[in-house]
Tab-separated table of N, CA and C in Angstrom:
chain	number	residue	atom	x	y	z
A	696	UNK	N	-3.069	17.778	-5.766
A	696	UNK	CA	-1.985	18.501	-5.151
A	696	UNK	C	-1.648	17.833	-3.814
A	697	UNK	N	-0.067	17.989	-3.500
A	697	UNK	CA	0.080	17.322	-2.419
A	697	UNK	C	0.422	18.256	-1.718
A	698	UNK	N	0.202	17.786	0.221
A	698	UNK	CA	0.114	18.628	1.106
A	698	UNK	C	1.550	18.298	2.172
A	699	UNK	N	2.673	18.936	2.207
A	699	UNK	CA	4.099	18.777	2.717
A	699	UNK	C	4.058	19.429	3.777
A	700	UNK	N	4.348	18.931	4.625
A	700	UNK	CA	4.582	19.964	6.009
A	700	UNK	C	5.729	20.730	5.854
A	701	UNK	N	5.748	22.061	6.264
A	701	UNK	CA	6.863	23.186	6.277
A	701	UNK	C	8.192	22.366	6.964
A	702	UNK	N	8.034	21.678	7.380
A	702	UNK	CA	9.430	21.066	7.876
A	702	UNK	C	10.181	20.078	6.812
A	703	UNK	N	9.064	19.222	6.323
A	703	UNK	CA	9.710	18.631	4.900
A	703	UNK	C	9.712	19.834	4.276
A	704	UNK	N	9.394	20.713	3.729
A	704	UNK	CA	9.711	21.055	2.400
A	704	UNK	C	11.112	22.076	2.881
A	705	UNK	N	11.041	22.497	4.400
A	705	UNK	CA	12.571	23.208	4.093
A	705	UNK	C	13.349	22.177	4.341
A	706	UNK	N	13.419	20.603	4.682
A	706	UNK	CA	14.772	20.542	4.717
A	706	UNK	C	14.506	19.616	2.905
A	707	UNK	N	13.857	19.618	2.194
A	707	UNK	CA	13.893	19.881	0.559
A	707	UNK	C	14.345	20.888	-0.168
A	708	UNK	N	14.326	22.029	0.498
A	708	UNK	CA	14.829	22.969	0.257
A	708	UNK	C	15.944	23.189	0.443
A	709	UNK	N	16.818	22.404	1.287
A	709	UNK	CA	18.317	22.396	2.061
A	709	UNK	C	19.008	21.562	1.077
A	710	UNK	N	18.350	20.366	0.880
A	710	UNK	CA	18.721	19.642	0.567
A	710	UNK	C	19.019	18.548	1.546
A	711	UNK	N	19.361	18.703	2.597
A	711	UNK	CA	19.192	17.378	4.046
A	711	UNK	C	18.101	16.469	3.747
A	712	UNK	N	17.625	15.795	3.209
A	712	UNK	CA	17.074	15.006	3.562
A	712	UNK	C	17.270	13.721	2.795
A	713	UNK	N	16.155	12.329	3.101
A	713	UNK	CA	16.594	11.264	2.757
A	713	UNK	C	15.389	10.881	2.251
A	714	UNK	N	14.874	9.524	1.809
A	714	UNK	CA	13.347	9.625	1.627
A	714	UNK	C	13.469	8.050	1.514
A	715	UNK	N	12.552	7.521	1.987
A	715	UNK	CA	12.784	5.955	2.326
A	715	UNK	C	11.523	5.835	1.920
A	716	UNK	N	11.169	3.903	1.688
A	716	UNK	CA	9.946	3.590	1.358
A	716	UNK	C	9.292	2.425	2.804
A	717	UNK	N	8.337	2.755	2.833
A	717	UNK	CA	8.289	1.816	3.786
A	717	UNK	C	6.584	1.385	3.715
A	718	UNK	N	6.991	-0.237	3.841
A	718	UNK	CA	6.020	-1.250	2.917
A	718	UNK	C	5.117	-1.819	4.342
A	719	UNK	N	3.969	-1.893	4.215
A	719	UNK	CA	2.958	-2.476	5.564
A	719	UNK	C	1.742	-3.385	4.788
A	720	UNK	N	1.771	-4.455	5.274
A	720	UNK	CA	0.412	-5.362	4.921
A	720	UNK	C	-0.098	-5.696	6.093
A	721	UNK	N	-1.442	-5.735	6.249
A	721	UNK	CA	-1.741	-6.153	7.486
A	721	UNK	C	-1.935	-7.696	7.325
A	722	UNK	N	-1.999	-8.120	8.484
A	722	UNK	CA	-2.407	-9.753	8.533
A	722	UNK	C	-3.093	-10.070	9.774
A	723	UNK	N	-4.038	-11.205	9.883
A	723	UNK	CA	-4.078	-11.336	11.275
A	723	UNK	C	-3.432	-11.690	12.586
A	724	UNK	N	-2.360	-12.147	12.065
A	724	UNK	CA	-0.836	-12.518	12.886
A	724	UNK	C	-0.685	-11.678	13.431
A	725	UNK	N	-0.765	-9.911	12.949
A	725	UNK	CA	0.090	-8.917	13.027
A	725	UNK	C	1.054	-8.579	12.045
A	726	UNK	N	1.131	-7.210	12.122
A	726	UNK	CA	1.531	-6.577	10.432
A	726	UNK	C	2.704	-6.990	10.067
A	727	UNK	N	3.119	-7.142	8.492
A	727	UNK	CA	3.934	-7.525	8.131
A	727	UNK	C	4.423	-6.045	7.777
A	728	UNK	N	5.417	-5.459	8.025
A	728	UNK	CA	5.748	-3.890	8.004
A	728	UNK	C	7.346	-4.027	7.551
A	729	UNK	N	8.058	-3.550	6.931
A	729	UNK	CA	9.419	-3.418	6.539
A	729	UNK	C	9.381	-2.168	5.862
A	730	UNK	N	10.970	-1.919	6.369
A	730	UNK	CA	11.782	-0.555	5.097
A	730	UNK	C	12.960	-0.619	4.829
A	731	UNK	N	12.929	0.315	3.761
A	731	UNK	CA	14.003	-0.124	2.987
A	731	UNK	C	15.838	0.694	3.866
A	732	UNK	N	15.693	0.623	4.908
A	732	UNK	CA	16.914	1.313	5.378
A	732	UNK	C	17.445	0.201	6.787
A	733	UNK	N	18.333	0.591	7.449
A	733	UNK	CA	19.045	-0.695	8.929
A	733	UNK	C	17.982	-0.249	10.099
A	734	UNK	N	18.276	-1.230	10.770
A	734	UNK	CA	17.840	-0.914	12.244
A	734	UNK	C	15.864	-0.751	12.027
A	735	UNK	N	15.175	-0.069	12.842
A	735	UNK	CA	13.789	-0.042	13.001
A	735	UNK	C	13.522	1.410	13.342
A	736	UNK	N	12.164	1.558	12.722
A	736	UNK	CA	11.635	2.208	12.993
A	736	UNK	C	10.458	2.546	13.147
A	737	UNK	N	9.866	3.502	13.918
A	737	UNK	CA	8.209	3.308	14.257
A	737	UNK	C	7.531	5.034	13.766
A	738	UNK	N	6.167	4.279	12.705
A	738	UNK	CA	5.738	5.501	12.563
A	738	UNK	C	3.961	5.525	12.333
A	739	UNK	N	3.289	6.241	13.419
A	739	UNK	CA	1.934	6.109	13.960
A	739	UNK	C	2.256	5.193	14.053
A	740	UNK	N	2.690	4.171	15.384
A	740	UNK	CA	2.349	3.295	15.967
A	740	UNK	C	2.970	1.802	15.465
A	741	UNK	N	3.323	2.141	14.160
A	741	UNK	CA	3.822	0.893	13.418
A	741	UNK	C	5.234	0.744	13.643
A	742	UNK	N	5.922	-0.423	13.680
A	742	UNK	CA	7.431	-0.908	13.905
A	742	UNK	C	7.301	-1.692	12.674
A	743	UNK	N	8.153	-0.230	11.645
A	743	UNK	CA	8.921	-0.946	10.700
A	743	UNK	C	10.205	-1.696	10.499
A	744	UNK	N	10.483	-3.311	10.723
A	744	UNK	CA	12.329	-3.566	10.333
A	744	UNK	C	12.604	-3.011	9.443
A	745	UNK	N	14.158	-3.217	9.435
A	745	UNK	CA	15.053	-2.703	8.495
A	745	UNK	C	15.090	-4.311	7.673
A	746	UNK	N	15.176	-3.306	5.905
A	746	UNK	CA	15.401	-4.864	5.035
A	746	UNK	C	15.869	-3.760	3.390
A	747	UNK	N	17.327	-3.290	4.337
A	747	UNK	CA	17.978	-2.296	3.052
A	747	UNK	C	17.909	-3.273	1.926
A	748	UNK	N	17.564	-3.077	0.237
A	748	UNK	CA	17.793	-4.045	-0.551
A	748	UNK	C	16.970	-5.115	-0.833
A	749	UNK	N	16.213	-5.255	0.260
A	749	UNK	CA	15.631	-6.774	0.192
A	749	UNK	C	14.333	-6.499	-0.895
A	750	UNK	N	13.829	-5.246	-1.117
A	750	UNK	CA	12.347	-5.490	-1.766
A	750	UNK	C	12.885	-4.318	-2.570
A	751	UNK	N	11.952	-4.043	-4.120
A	751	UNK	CA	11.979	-2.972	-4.510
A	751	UNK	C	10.376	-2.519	-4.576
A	752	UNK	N	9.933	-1.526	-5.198
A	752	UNK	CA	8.336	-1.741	-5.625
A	752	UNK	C	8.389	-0.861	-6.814
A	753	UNK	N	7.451	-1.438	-7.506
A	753	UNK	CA	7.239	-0.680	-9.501
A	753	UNK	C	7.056	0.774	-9.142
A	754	UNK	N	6.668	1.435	-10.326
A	754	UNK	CA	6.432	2.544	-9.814
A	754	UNK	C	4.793	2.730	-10.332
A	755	UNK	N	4.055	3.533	-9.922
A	755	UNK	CA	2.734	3.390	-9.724
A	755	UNK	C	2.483	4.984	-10.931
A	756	UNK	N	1.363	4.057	-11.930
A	756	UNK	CA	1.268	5.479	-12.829
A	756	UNK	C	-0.327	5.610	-12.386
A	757	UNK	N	-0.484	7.102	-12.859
A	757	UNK	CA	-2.123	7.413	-12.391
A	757	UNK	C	-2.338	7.432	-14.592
A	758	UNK	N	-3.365	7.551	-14.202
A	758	UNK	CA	-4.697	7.423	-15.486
A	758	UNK	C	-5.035	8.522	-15.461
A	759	UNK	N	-5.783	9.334	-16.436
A	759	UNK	CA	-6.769	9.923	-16.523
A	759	UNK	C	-7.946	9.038	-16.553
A	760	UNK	N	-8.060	8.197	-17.060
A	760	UNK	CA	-9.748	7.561	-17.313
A	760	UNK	C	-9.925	6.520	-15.682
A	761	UNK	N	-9.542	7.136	-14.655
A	761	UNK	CA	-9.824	6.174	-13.450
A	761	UNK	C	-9.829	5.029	-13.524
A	762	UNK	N	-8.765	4.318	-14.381
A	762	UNK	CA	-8.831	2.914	-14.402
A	762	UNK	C	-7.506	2.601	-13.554
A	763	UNK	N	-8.197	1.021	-12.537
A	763	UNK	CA	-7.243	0.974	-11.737
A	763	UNK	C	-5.775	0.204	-12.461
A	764	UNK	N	-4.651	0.439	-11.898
A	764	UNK	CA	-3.115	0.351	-12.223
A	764	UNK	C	-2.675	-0.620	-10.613
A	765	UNK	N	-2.347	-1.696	-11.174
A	765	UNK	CA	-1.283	-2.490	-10.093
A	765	UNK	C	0.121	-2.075	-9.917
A	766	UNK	N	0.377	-2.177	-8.600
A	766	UNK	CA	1.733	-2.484	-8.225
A	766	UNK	C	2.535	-3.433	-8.056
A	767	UNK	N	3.802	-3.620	-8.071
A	767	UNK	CA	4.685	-4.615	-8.184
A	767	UNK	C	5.631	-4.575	-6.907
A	768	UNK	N	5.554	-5.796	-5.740
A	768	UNK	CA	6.491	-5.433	-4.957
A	768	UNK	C	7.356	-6.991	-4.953
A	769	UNK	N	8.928	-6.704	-5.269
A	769	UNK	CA	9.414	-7.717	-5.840
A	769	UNK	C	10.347	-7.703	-4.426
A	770	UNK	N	10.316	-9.230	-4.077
A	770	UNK	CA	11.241	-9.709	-2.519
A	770	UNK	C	12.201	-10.388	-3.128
A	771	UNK	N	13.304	-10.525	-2.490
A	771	UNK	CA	14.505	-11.866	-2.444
A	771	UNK	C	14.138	-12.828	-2.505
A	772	UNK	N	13.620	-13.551	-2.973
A	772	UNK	CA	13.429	-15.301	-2.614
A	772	UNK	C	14.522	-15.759	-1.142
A	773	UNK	N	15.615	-15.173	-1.888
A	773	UNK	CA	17.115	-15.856	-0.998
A	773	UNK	C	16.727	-14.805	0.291
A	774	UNK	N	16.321	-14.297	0.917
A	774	UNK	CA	15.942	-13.425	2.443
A	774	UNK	C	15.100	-14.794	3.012
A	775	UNK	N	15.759	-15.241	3.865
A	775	UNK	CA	15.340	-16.400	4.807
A	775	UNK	C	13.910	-15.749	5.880
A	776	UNK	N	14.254	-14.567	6.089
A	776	UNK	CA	13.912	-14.119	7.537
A	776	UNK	C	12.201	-13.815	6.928
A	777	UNK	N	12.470	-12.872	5.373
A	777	UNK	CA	11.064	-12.952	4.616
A	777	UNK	C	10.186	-13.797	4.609
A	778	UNK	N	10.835	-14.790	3.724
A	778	UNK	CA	10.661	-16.139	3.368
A	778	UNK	C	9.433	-16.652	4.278
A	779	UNK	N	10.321	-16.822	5.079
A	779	UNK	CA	9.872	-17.291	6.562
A	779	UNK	C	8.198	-16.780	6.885
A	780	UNK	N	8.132	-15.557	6.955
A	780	UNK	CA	7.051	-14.835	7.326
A	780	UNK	C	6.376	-14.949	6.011
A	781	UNK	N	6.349	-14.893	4.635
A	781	UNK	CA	5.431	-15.134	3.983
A	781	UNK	C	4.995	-16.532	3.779
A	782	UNK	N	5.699	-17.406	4.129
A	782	UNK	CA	5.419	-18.923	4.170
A	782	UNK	C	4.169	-19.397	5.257
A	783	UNK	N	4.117	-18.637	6.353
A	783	UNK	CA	3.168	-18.858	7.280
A	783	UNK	C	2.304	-17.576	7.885
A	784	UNK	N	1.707	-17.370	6.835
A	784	UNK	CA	0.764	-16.182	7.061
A	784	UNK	C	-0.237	-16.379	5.769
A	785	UNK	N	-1.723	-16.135	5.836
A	785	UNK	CA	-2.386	-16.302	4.562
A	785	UNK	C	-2.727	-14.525	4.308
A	786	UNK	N	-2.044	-14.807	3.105
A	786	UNK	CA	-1.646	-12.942	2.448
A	786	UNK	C	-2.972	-12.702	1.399
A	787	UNK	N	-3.538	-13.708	0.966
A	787	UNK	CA	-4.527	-13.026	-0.119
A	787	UNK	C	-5.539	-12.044	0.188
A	788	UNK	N	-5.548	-11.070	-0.424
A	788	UNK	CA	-6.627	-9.929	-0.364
A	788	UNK	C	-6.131	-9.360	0.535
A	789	UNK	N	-5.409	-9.606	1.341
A	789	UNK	CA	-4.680	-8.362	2.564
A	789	UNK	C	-4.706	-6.680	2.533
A	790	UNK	N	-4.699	-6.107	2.640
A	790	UNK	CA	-4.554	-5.169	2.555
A	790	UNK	C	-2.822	-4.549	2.750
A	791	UNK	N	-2.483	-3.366	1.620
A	791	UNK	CA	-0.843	-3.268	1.925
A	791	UNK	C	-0.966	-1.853	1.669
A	792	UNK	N	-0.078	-1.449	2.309
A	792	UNK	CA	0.021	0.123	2.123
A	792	UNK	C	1.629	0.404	2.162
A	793	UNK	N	1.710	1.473	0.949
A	793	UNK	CA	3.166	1.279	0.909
A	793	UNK	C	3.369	2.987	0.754
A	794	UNK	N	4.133	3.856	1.386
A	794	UNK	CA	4.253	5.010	2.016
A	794	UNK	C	5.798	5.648	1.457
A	795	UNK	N	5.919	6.516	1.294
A	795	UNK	CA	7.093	7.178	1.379
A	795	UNK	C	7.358	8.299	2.078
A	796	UNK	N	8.469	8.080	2.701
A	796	UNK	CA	9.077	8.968	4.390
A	796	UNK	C	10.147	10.139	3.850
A	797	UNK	N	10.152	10.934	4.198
A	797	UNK	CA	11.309	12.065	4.143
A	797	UNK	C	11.405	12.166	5.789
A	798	UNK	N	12.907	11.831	6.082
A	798	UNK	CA	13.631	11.994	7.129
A	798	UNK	C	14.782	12.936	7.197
A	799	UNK	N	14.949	13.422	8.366
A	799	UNK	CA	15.784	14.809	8.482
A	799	UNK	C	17.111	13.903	8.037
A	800	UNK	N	18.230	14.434	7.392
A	800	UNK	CA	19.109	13.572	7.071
A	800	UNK	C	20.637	13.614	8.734
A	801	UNK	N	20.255	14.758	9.288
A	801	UNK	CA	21.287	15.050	10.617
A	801	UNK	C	20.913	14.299	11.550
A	802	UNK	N	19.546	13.477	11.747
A	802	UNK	CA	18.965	13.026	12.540
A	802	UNK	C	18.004	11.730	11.975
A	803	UNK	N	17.844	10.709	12.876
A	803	UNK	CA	16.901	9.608	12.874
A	803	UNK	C	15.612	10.138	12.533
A	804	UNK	N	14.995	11.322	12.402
A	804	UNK	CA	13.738	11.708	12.862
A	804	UNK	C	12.494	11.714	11.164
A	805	UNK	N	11.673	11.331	11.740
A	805	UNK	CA	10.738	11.370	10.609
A	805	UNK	C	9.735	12.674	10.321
A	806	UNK	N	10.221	13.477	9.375
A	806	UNK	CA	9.660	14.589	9.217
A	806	UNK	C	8.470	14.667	8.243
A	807	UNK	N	7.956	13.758	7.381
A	807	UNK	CA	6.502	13.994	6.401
A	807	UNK	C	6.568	12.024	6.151
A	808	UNK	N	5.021	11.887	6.424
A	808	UNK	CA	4.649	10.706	5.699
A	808	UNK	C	4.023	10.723	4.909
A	809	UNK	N	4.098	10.447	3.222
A	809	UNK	CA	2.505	10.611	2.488
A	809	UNK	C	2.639	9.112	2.033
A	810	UNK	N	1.179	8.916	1.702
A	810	UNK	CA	1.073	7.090	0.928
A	810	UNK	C	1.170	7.498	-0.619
A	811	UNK	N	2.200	6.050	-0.949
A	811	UNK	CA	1.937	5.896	-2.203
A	811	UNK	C	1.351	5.080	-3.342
A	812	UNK	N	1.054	4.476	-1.931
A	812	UNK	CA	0.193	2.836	-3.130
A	812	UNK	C	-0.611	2.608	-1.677
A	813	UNK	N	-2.072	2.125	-2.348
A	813	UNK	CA	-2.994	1.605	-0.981
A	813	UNK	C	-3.729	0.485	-1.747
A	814	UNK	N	-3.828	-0.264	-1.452
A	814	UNK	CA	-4.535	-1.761	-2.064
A	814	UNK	C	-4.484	-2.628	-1.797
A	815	UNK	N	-4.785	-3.780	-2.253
A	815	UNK	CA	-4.635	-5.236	-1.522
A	815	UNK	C	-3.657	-6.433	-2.681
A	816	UNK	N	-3.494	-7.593	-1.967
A	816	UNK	CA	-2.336	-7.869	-2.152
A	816	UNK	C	-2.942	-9.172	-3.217
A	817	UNK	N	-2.985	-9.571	-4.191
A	817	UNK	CA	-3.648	-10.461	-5.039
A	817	UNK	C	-2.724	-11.718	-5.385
A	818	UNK	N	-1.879	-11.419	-6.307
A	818	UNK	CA	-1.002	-12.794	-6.381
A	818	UNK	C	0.646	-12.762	-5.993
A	819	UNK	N	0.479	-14.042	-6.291
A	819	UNK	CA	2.547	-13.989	-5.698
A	819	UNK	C	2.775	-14.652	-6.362
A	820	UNK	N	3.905	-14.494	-7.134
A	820	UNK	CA	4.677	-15.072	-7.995
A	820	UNK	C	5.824	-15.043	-8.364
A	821	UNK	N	6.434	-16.383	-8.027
A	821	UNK	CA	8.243	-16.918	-7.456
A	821	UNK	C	8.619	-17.324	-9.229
A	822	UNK	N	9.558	-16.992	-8.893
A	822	UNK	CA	10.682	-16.603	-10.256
A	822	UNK	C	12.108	-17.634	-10.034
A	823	UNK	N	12.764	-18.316	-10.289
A	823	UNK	CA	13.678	-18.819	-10.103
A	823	UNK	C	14.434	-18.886	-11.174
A	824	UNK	N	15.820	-18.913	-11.278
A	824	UNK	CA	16.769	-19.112	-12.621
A	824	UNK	C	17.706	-20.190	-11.817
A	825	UNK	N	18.068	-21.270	-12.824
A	825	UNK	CA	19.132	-22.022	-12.133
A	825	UNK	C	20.570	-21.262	-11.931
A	826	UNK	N	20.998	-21.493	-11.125
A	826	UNK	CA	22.452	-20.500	-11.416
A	826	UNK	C	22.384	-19.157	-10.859
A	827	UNK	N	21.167	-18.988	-10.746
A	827	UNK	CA	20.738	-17.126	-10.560
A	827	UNK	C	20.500	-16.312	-9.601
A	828	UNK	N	19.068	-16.159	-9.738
A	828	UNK	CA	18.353	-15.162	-8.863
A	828	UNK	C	16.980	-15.972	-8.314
A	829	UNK	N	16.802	-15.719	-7.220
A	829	UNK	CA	15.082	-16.032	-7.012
A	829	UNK	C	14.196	-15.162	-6.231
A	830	UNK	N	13.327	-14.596	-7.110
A	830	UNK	CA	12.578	-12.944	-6.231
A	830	UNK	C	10.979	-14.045	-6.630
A	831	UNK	N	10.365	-12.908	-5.726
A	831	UNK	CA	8.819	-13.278	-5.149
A	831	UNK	C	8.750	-11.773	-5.287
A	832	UNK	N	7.475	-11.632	-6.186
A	832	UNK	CA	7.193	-10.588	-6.835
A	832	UNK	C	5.769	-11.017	-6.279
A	833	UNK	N	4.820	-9.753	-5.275
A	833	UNK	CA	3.532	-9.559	-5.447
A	833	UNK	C	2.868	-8.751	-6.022
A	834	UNK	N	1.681	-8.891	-6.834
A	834	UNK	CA	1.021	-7.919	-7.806
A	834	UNK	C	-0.216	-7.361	-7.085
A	835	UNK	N	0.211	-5.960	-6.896
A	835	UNK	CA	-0.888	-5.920	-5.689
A	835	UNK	C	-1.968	-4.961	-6.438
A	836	UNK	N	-3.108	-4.464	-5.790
A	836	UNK	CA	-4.447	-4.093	-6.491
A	836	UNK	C	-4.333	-3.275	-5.713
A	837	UNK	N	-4.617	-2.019	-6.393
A	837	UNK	CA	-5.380	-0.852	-5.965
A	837	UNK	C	-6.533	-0.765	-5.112
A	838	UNK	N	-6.937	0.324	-4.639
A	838	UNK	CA	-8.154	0.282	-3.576
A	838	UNK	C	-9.425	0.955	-4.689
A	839	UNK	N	-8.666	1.618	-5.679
A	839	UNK	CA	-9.354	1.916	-6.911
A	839	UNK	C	-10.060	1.080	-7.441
A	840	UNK	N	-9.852	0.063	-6.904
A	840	UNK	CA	-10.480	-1.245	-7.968
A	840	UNK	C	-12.041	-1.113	-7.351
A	841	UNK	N	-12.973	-1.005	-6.457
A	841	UNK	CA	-13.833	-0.545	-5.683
A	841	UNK	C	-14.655	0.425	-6.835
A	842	UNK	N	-13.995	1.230	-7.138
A	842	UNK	CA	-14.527	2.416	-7.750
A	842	UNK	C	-15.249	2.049	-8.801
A	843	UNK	N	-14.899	0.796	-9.660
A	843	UNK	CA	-15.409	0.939	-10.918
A	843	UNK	C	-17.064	-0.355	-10.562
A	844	UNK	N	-16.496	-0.836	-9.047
A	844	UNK	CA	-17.644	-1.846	-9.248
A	844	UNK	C	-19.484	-1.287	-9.486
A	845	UNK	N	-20.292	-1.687	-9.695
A	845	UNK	CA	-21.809	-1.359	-9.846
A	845	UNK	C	-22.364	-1.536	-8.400
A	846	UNK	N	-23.502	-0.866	-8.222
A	846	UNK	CA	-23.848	-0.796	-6.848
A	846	UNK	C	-26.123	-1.474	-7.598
A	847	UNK	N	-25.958	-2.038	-6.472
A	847	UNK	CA	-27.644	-2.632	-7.021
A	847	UNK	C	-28.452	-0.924	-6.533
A	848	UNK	N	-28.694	-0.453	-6.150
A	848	UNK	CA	-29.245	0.767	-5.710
A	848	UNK	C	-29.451	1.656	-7.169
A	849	UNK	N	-30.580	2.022	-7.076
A	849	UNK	CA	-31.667	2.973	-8.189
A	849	UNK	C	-31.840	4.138	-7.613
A	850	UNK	N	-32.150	5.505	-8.859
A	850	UNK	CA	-32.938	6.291	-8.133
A	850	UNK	C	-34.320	6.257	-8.549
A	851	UNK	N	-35.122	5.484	-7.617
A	851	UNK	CA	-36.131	5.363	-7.542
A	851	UNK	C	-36.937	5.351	-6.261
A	852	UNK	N	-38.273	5.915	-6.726
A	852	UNK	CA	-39.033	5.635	-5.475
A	852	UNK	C	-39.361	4.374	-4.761
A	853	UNK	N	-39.491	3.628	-5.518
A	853	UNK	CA	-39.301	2.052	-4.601
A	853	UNK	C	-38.365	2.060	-4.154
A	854	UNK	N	-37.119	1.812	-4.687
A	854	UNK	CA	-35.646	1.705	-3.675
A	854	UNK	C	-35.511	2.558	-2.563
A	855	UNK	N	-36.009	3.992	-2.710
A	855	UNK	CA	-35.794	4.744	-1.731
A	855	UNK	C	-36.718	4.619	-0.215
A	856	UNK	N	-38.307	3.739	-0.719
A	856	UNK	CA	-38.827	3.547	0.043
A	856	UNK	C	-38.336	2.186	1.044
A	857	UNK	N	-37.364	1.382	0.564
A	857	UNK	CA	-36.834	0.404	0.678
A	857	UNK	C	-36.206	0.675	1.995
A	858	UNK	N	-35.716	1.740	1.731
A	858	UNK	CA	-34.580	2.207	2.633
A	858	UNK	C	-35.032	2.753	3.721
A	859	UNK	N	-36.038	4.114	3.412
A	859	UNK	CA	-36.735	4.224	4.418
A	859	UNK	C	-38.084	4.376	4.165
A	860	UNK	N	-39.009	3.925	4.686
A	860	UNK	CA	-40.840	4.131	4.136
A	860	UNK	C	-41.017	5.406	3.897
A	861	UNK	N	-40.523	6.191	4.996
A	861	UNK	CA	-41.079	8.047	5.290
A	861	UNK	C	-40.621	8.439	4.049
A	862	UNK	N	-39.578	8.088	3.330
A	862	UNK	CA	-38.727	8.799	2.798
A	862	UNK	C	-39.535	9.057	1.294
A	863	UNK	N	-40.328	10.269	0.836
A	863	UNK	CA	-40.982	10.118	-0.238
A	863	UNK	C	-40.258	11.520	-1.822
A	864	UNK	N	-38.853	11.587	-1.462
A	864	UNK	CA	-37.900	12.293	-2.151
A	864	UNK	C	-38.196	11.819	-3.627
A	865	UNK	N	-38.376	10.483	-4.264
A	865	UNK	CA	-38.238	10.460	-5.627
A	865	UNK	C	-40.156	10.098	-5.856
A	866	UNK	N	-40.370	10.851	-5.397
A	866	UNK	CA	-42.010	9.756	-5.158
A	866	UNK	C	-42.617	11.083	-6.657
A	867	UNK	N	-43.228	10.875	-7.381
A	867	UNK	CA	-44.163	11.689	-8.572
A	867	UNK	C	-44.685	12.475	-8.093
């Protein structure tokens, strides 16, 4: 269940509102942050640009059997200013978090943030058609992916003594 602040859900209820996506990877440069609307904006601390058009992202299905599901965030090739910034930054394994905003629609103001994709950023892969189109599509990984790994740790009394000597919880 999701948790809406009374201010999003009445102006959902009005109907006023707008709902934007707004995409953040960190890097060590400093974050690579964009959304999908003009001008900038800042939220906890982050300065998202404006890049109406420039990216879309898949849409993210859940499982029942906790198996992790990638996302798809597909760029312009032809966005110079992108371009640019993914050309000189090393993006693998990054971490990206990609959020969706409900904003008052009478006003600039940001009224609910929830995340909708949290994971890291794995491959990139440029698409070109002669004549065409050219998008840079990243396939990004879930934070889910974590979940399914194995951990070396037993319940056992050796391991536990491992950890701590005193500790005699699985001991016979």
């Amino acid at each position: 269940m999701r948790v809406i602040a009374n201010d999003a859900l009445a102006a959902l209820d009005s109907g006023r509102f707008r709902v934007r996506c707004l995409l953040r990877a960190e890097m060590d440069e400093g974050d690579f942050a964009i959304w999908d609307d003009y001008g900038s904006i800042t939220v906890a601390g982050v300065t998202y640009s404006g890049a109406p058009g420039r990216f879309t992202v898949s849409p993210v299905s859940s499982v029942s059997d906790m198996s992790a599901r990638n996302c798809d965030v597909s760029l312009s090739a032809l966005d110079l200013e992108t371009i640019g910034k993914i050309d000189e930054i090393d993006w693998h394994q990054r971490p990206i978090t990609i959020q969706r905003a409900i904003l008052a629609e009478d006003a600039p103001q940001t009224i609910h943030v929830m995340t909708y994709f949290s994971g890291f950023l794995d491959q990139m892969i440029w698409k070109e058609t002669p004549g065409g189109t050219a998008n840079i599509t990243f396939r990004c990984e879930p934070s889910a992916r974590e979940l399914q790994r194995k951990g070396t740790r037993t319940r056992s009394d050796s391991d536990q003594r491992e950890r701590d000597s005193e500790d005699g919880f699985f001991a016979s």
